[in-house]
PDB file of C-alpha atoms in Angstrom:
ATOM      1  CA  UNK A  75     122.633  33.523  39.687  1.00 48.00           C
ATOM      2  CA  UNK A  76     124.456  31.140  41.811  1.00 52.00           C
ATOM      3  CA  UNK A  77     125.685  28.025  41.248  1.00 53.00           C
ATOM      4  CA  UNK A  78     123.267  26.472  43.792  1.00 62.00           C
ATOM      5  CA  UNK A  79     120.065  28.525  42.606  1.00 62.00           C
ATOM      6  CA  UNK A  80     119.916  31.571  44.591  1.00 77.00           C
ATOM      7  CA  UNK A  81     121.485  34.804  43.457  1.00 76.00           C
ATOM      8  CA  UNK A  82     122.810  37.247  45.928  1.00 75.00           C
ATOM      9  CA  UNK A  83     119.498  38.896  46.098  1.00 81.00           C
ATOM     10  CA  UNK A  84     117.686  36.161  47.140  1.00 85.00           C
ATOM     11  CA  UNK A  85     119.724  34.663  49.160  1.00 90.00           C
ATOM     12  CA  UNK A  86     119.355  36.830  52.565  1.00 91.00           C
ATOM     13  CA  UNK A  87     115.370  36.942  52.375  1.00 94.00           C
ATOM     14  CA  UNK A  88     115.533  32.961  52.177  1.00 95.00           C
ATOM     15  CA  UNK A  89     117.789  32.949  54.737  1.00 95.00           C
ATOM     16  CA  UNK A  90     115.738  35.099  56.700  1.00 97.00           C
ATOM     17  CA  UNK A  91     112.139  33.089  55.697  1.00 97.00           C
ATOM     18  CA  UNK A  92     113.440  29.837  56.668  1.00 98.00           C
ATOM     19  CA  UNK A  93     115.184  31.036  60.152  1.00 98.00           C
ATOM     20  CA  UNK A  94     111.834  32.198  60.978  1.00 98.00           C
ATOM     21  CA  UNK A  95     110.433  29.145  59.719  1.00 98.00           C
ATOM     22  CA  UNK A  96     112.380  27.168  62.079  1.00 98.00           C
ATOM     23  CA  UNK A  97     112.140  29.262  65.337  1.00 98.00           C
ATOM     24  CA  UNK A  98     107.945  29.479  64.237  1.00 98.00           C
ATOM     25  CA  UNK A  99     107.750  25.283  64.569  1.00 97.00           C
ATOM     26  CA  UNK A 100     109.102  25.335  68.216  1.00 97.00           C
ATOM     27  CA  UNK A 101     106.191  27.407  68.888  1.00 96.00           C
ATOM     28  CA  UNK A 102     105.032  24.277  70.772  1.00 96.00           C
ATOM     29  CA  UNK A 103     107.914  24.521  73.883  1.00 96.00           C
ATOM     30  CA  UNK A 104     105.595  27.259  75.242  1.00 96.00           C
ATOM     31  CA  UNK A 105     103.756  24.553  76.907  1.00 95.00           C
ATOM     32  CA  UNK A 106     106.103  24.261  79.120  1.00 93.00           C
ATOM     33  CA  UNK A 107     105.267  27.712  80.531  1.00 94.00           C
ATOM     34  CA  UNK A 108     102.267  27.958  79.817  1.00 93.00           C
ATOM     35  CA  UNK A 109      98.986  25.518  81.104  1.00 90.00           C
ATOM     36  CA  UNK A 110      97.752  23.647  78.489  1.00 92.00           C
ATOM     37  CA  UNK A 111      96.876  20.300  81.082  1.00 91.00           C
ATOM     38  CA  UNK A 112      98.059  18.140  77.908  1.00 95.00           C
ATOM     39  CA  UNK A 113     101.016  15.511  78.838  1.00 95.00           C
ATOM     40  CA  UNK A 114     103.853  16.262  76.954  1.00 95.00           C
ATOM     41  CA  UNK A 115     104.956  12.445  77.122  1.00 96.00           C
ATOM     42  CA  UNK A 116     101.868  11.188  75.813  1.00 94.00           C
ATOM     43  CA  UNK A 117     100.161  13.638  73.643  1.00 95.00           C
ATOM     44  CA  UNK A 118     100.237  14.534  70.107  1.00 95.00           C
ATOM     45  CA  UNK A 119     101.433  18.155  69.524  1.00 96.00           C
ATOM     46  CA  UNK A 120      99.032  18.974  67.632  1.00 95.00           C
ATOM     47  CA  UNK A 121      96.805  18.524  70.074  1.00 97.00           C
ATOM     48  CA  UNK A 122      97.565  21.291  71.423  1.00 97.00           C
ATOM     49  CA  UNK A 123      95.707  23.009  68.372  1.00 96.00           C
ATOM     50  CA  UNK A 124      92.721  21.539  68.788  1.00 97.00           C
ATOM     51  CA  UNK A 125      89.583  22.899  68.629  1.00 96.00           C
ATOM     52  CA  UNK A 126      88.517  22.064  72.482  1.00 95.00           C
ATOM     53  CA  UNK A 127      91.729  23.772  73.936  1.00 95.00           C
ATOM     54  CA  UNK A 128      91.867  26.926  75.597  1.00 93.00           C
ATOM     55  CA  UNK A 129      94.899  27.709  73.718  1.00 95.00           C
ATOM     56  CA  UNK A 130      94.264  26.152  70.535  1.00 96.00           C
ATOM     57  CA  UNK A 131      93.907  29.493  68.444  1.00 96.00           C
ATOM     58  CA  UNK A 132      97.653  30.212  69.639  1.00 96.00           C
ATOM     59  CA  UNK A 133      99.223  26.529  68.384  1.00 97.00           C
ATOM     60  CA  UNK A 134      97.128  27.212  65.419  1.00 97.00           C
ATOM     61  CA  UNK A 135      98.378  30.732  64.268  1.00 98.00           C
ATOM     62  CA  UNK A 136     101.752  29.643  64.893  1.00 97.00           C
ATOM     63  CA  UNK A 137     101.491  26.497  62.638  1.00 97.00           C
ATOM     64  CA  UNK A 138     100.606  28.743  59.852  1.00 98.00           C
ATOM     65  CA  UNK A 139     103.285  31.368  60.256  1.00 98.00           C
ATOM     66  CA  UNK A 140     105.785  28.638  60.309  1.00 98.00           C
ATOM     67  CA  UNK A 141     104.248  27.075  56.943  1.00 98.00           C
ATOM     68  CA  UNK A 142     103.985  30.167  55.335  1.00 98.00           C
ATOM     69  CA  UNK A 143     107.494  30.759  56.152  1.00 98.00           C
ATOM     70  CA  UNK A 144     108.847  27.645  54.977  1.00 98.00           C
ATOM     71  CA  UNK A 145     107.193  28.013  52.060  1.00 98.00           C
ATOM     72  CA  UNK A 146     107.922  31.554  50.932  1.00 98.00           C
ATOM     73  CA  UNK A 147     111.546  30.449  51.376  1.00 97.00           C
ATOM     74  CA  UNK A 148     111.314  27.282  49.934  1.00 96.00           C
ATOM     75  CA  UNK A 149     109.807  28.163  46.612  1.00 96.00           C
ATOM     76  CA  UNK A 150     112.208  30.953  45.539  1.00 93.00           C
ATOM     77  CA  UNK A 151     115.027  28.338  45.873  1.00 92.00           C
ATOM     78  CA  UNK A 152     113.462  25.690  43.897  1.00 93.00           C
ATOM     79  CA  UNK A 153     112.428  28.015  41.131  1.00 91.00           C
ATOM     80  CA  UNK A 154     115.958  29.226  40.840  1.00 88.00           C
ATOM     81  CA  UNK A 155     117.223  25.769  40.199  1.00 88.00           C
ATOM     82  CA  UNK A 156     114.236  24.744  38.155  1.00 86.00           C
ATOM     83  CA  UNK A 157     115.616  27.813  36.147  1.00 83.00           C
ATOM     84  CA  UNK A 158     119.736  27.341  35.704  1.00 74.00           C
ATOM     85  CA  UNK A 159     120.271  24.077  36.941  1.00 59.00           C
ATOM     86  CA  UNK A 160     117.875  21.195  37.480  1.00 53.00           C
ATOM     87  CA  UNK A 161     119.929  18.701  35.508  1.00 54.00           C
ATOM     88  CA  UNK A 162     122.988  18.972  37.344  1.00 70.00           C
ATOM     89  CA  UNK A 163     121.562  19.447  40.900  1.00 88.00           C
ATOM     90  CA  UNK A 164     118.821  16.640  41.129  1.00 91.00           C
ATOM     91  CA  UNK A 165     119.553  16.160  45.121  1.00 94.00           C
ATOM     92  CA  UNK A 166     119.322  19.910  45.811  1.00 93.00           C
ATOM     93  CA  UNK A 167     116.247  20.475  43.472  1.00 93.00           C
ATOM     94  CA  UNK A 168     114.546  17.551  45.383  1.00 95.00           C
ATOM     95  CA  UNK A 169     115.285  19.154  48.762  1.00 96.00           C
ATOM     96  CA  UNK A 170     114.350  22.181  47.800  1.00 96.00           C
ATOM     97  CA  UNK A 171     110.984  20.698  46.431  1.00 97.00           C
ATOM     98  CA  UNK A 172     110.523  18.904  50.012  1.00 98.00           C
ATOM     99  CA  UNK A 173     110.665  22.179  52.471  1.00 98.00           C
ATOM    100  CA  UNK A 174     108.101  23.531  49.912  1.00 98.00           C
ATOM    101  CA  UNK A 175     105.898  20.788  50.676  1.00 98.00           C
ATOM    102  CA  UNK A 176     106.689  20.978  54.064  1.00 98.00           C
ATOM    103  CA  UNK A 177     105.725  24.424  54.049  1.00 98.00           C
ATOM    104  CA  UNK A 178     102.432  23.973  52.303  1.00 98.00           C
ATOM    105  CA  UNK A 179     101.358  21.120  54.640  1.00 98.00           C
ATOM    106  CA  UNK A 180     102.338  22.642  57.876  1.00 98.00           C
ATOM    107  CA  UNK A 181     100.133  25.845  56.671  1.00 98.00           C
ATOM    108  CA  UNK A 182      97.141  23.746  55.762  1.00 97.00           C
ATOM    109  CA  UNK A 183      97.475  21.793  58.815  1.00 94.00           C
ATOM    110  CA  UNK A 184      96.493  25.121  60.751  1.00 95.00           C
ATOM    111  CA  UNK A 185      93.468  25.087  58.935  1.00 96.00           C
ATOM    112  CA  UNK A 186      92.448  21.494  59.232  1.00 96.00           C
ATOM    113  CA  UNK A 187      92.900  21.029  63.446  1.00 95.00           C
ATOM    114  CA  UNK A 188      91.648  18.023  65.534  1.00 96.00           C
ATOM    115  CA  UNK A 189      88.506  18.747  67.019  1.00 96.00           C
ATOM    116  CA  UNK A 190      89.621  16.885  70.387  1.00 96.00           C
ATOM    117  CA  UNK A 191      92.340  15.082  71.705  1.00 95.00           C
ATOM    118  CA  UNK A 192      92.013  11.467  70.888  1.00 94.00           C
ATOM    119  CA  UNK A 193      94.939  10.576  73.387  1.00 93.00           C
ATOM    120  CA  UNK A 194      93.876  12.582  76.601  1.00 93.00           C
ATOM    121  CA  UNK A 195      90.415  11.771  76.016  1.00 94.00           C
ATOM    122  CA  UNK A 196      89.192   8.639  75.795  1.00 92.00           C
ATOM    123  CA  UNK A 197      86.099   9.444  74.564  1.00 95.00           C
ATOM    124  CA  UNK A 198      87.554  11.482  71.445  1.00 95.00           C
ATOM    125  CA  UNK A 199      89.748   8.338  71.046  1.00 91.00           C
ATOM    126  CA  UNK A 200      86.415   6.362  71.216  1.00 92.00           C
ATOM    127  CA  UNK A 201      84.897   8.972  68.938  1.00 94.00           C
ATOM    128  CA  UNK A 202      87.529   9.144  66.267  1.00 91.00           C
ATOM    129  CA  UNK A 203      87.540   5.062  66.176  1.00 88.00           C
ATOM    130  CA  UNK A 204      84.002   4.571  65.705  1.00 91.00           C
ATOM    131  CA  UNK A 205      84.272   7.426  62.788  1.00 91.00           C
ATOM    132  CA  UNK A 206      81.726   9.708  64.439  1.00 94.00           C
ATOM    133  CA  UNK A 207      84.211  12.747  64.609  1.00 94.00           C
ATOM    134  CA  UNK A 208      84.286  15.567  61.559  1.00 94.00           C
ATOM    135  CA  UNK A 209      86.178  15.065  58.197  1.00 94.00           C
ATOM    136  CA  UNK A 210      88.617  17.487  59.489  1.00 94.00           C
ATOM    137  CA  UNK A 211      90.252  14.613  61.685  1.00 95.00           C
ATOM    138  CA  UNK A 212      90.850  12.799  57.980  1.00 94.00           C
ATOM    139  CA  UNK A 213      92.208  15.755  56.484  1.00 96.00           C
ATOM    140  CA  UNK A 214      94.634  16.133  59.229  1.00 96.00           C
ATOM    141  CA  UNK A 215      95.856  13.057  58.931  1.00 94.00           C
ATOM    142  CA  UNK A 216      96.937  13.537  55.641  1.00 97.00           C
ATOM    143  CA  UNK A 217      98.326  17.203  55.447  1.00 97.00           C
ATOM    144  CA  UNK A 218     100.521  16.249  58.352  1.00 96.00           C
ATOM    145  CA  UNK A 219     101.629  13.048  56.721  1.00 96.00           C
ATOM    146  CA  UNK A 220     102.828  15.386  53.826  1.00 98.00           C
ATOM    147  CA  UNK A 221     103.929  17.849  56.234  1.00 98.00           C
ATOM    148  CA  UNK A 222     106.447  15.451  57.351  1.00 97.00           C
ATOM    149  CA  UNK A 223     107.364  13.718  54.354  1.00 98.00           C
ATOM    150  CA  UNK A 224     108.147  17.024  52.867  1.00 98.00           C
ATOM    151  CA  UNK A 225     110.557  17.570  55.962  1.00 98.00           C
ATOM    152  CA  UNK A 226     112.285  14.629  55.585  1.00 98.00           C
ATOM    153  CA  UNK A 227     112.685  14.571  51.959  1.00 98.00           C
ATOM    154  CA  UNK A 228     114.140  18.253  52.990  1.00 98.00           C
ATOM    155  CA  UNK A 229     116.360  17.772  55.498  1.00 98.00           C
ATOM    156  CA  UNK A 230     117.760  14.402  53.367  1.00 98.00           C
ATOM    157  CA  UNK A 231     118.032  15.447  49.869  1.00 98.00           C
ATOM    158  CA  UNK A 232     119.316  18.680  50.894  1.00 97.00           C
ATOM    159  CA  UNK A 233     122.267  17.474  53.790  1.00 98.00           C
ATOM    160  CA  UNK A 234     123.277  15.128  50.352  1.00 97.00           C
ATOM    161  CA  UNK A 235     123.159  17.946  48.326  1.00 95.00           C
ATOM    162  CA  UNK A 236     125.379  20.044  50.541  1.00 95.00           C
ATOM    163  CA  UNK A 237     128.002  17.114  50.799  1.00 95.00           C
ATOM    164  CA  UNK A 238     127.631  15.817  47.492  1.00 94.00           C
ATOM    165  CA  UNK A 239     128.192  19.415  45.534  1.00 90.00           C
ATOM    166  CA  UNK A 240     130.251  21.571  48.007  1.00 90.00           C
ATOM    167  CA  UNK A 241     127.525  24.011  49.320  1.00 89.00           C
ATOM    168  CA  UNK A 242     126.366  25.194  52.305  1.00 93.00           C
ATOM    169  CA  UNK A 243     129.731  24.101  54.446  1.00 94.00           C
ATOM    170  CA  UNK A 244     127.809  24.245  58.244  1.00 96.00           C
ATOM    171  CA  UNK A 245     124.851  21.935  56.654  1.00 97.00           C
ATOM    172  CA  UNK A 246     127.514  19.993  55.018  1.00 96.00           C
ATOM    173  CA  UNK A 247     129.133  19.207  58.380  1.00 97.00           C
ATOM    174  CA  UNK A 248     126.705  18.830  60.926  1.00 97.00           C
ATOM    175  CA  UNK A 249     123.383  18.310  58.494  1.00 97.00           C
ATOM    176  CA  UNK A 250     124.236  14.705  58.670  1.00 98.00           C
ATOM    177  CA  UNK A 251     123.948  14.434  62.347  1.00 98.00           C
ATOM    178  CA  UNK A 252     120.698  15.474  62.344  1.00 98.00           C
ATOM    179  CA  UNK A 253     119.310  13.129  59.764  1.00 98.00           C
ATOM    180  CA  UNK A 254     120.004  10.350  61.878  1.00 98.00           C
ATOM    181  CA  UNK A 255     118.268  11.904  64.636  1.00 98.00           C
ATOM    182  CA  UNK A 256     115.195  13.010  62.671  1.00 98.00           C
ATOM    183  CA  UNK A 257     115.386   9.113  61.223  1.00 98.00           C
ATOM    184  CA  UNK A 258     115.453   7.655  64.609  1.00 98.00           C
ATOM    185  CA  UNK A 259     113.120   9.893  66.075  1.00 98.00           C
ATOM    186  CA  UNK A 260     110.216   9.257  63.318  1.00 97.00           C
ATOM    187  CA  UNK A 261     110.870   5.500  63.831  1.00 97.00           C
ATOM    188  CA  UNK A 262     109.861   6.208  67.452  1.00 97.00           C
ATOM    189  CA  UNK A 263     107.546   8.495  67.010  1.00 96.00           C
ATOM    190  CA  UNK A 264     105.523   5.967  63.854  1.00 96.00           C
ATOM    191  CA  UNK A 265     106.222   2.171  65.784  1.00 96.00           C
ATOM    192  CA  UNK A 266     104.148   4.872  68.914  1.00 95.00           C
ATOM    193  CA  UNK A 267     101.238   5.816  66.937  1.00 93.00           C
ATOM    194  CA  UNK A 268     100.839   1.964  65.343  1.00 93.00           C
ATOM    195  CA  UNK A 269     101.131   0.596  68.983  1.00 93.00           C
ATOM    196  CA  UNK A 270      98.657   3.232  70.098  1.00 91.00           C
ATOM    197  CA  UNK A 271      96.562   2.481  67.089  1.00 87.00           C
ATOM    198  CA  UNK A 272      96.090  -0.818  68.157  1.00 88.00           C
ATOM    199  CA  UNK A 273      95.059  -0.101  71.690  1.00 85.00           C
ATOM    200  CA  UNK A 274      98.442  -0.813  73.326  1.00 89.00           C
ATOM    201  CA  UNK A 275      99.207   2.491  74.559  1.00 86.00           C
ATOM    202  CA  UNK A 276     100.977   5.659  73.817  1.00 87.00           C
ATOM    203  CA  UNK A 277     104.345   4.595  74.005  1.00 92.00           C
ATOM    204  CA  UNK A 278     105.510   7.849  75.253  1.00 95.00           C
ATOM    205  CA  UNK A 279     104.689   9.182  71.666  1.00 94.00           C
ATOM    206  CA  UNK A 280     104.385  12.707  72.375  1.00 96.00           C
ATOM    207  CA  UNK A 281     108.245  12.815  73.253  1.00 97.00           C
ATOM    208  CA  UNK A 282     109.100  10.702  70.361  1.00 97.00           C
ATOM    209  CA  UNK A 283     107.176  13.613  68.677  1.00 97.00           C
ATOM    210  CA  UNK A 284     108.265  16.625  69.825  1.00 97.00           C
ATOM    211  CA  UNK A 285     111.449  15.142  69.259  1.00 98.00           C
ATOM    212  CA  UNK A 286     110.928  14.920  65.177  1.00 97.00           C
ATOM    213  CA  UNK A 287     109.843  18.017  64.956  1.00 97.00           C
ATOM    214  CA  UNK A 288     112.613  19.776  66.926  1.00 98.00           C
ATOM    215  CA  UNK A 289     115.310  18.131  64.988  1.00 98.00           C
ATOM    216  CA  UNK A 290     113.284  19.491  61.808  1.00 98.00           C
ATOM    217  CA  UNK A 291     113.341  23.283  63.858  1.00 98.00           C
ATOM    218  CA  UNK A 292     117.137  23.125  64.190  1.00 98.00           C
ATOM    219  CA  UNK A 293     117.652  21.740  61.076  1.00 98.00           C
ATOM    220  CA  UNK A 294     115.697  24.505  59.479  1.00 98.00           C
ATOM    221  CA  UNK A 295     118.263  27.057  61.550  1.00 98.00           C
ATOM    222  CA  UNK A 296     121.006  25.080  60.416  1.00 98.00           C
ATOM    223  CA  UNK A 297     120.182  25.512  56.759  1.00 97.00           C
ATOM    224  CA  UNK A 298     119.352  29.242  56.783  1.00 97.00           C
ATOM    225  CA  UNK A 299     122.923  29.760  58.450  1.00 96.00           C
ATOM    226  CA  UNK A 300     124.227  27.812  55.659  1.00 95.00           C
ATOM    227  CA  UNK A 301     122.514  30.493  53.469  1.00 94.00           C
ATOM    228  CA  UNK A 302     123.300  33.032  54.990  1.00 92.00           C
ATOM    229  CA  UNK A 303     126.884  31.775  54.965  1.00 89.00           C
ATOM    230  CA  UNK A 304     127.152  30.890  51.513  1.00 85.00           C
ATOM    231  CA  UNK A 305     125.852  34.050  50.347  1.00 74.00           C
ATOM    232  CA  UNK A 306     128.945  36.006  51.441  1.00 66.00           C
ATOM    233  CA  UNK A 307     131.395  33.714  49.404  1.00 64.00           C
ATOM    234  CA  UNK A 308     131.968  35.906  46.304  1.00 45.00           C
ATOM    235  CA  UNK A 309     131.434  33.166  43.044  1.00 47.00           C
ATOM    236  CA  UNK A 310     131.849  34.376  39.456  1.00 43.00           C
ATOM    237  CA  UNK A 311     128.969  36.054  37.398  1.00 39.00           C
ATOM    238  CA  UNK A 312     126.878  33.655  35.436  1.00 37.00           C
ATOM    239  CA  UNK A 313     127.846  34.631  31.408  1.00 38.00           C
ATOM    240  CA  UNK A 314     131.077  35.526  31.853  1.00 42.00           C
ATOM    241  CA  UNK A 315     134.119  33.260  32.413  1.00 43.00           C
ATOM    242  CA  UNK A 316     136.180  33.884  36.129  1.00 43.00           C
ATOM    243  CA  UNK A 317     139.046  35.675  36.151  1.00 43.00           C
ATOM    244  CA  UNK A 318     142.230  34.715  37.487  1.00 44.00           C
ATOM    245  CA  UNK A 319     141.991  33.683  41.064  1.00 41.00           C
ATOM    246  CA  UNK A 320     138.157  34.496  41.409  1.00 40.00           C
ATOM    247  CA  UNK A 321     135.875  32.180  43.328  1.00 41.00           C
ATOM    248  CA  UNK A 322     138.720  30.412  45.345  1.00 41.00           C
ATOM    249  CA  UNK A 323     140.070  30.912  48.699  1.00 42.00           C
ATOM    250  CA  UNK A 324     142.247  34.173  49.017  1.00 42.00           C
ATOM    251  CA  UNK A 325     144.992  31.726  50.354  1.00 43.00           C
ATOM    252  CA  UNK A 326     145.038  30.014  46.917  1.00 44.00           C
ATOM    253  CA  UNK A 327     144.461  32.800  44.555  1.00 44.00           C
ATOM    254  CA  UNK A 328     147.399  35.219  46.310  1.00 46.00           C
ATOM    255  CA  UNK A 329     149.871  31.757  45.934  1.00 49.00           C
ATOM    256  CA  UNK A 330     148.746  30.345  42.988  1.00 51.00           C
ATOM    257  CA  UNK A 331     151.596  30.542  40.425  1.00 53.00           C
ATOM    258  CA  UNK A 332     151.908  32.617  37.314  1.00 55.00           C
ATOM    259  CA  UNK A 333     151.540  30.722  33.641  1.00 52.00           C
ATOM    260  CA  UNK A 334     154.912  30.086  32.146  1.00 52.00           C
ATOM    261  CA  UNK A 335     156.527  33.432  30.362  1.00 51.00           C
ATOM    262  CA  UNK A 336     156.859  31.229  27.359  1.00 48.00           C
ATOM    263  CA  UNK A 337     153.495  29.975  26.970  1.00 48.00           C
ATOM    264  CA  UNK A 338     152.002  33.168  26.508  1.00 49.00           C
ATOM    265  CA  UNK A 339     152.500  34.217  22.917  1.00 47.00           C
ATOM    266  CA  UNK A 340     150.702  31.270  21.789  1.00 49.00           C
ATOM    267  CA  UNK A 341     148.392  31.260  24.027  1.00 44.00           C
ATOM    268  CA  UNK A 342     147.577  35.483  22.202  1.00 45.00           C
ATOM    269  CA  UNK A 343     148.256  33.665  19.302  1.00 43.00           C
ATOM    270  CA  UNK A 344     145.410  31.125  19.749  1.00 42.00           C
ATOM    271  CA  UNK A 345     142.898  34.138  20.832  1.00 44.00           C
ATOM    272  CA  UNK A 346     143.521  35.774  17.886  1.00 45.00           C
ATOM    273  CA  UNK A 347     142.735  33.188  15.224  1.00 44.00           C
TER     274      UNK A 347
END
């Protein structure tokens, strides 16, 4: 087991889960290609899962698969700290945590759709404001509430983790880039849905939107390269001390220098007693 949680043998298939993941939640750039007669500007993306659209079903299954995903290749990382190293690797064990939440929301949100659009339609909007629309609206609400706190507690507690203990070198460098865009673009995308709340408009939320939840995508590939990356750096066998040279650079373990000549015999001499 690795330092950071995930042995050798669970490092590709979390790599792999959590690619998929990622390229799963952009599911939603089909619209451009396809006719779903939703704004992009203005709409919620998951309206385009909604019960009353012709494509709906689609949006829907691919919500799912990209929960699943996330999740199957969330929890085997988490566990694997939980396991070796929780004490020592709060920020990673937290991150990890947060794309399993993610994962588990986004899935659950498949199952718990809008039954309209409350921003194309008036009358849904009407509808869903008077409280005469089905429990499901509630419930969606919520799971993508946690969908996206999960996400965010990912994609920060993770980016730290990958500074703060040396892993994951491509998250490590570019990860915090795309916190500050995920952080501006849920400012934009929450200050749109209070305004529209209110009655004052969308406030182009839909692109504030689609924005979030790209920067989440990317950062999801982002962090499965890492993996993937990380995995082929050789690091010592837990239970057994490193030999000479092992785990470092090949730079520094071909130049590092030898141990004095005349340190040696009491260094034997301290083994043996």
């Amino acid at each position: 087991m690795s330092h950071h949680g995930l042995s050798l043998r669970t490092a590709w298939p979390v790599a792999v889960l959590i690619g998929l993941a990622g390229a799963a939640y952009t599911a939603w750039v089909l619209e451009v290609v396809l006719s779903t007669g939703l704004n992009p500007i203005e709409t919620y993306v998951s309206e385009l899962a909604a019960q009353d659209q012709p494509l709906g079903g689609l949006f829907r299954a691919t919500d799912f698969t990209a929960g699943l995903l996330a999740f199957a290749g969330g929890l085997p990382a988490l566990l694997g700290l939980l396991r070796h190293a929780a004490s020592r690797r709060p920020w990673a064990v937290v991150g990890w945590a947060g794309v399993t939440l993610f994962g588990a929301a986004t899935a659950a949100d498949a199952w718990l759709p809008l039954s309209c659009t409350p921003t194309a339609d008036p009358v849904c909007a009407a509808r869903e404001t008077a409280g005469l629309v089905p429990a499901t609206h509630q419930a969606h609400a919520i799971s993508s509430s946690l969908a996206m706190t999960g996400a965010l507690t990912g994609v920060v507690a993770l980016t730290v983790a990958a500074r703060r203990y040396g892993w994951f070198a491509p998250l490590a460098r570019y990860g915090p880039a795309l916190v500050v865009l995920e952080l501006l673009a849920t400012v934009w995308t929450l200050s749109a849905i209070a305004l529209f709340t209110a009655g004052r408009g969308t406030w182009a939320l839909g692109a504030g939107q689609r924005l979030q939840v790209l920067f989440v995508a990317l950062w999801l590939g982002l962090l499965a390269y890492s993996v993937h990356k990380e995995r082929r750096t050789r690091v010592p066998d837990a239970g057994r001390p490193p030999v000479h040279g092992e785990g470092l650079p090949r730079a520094h373990a071909e130049h590092r220098p030898p141990a004095p000549a005349e340190h040696q015999p009491r260094a034997r001499k301290a083994h043996r007693r």
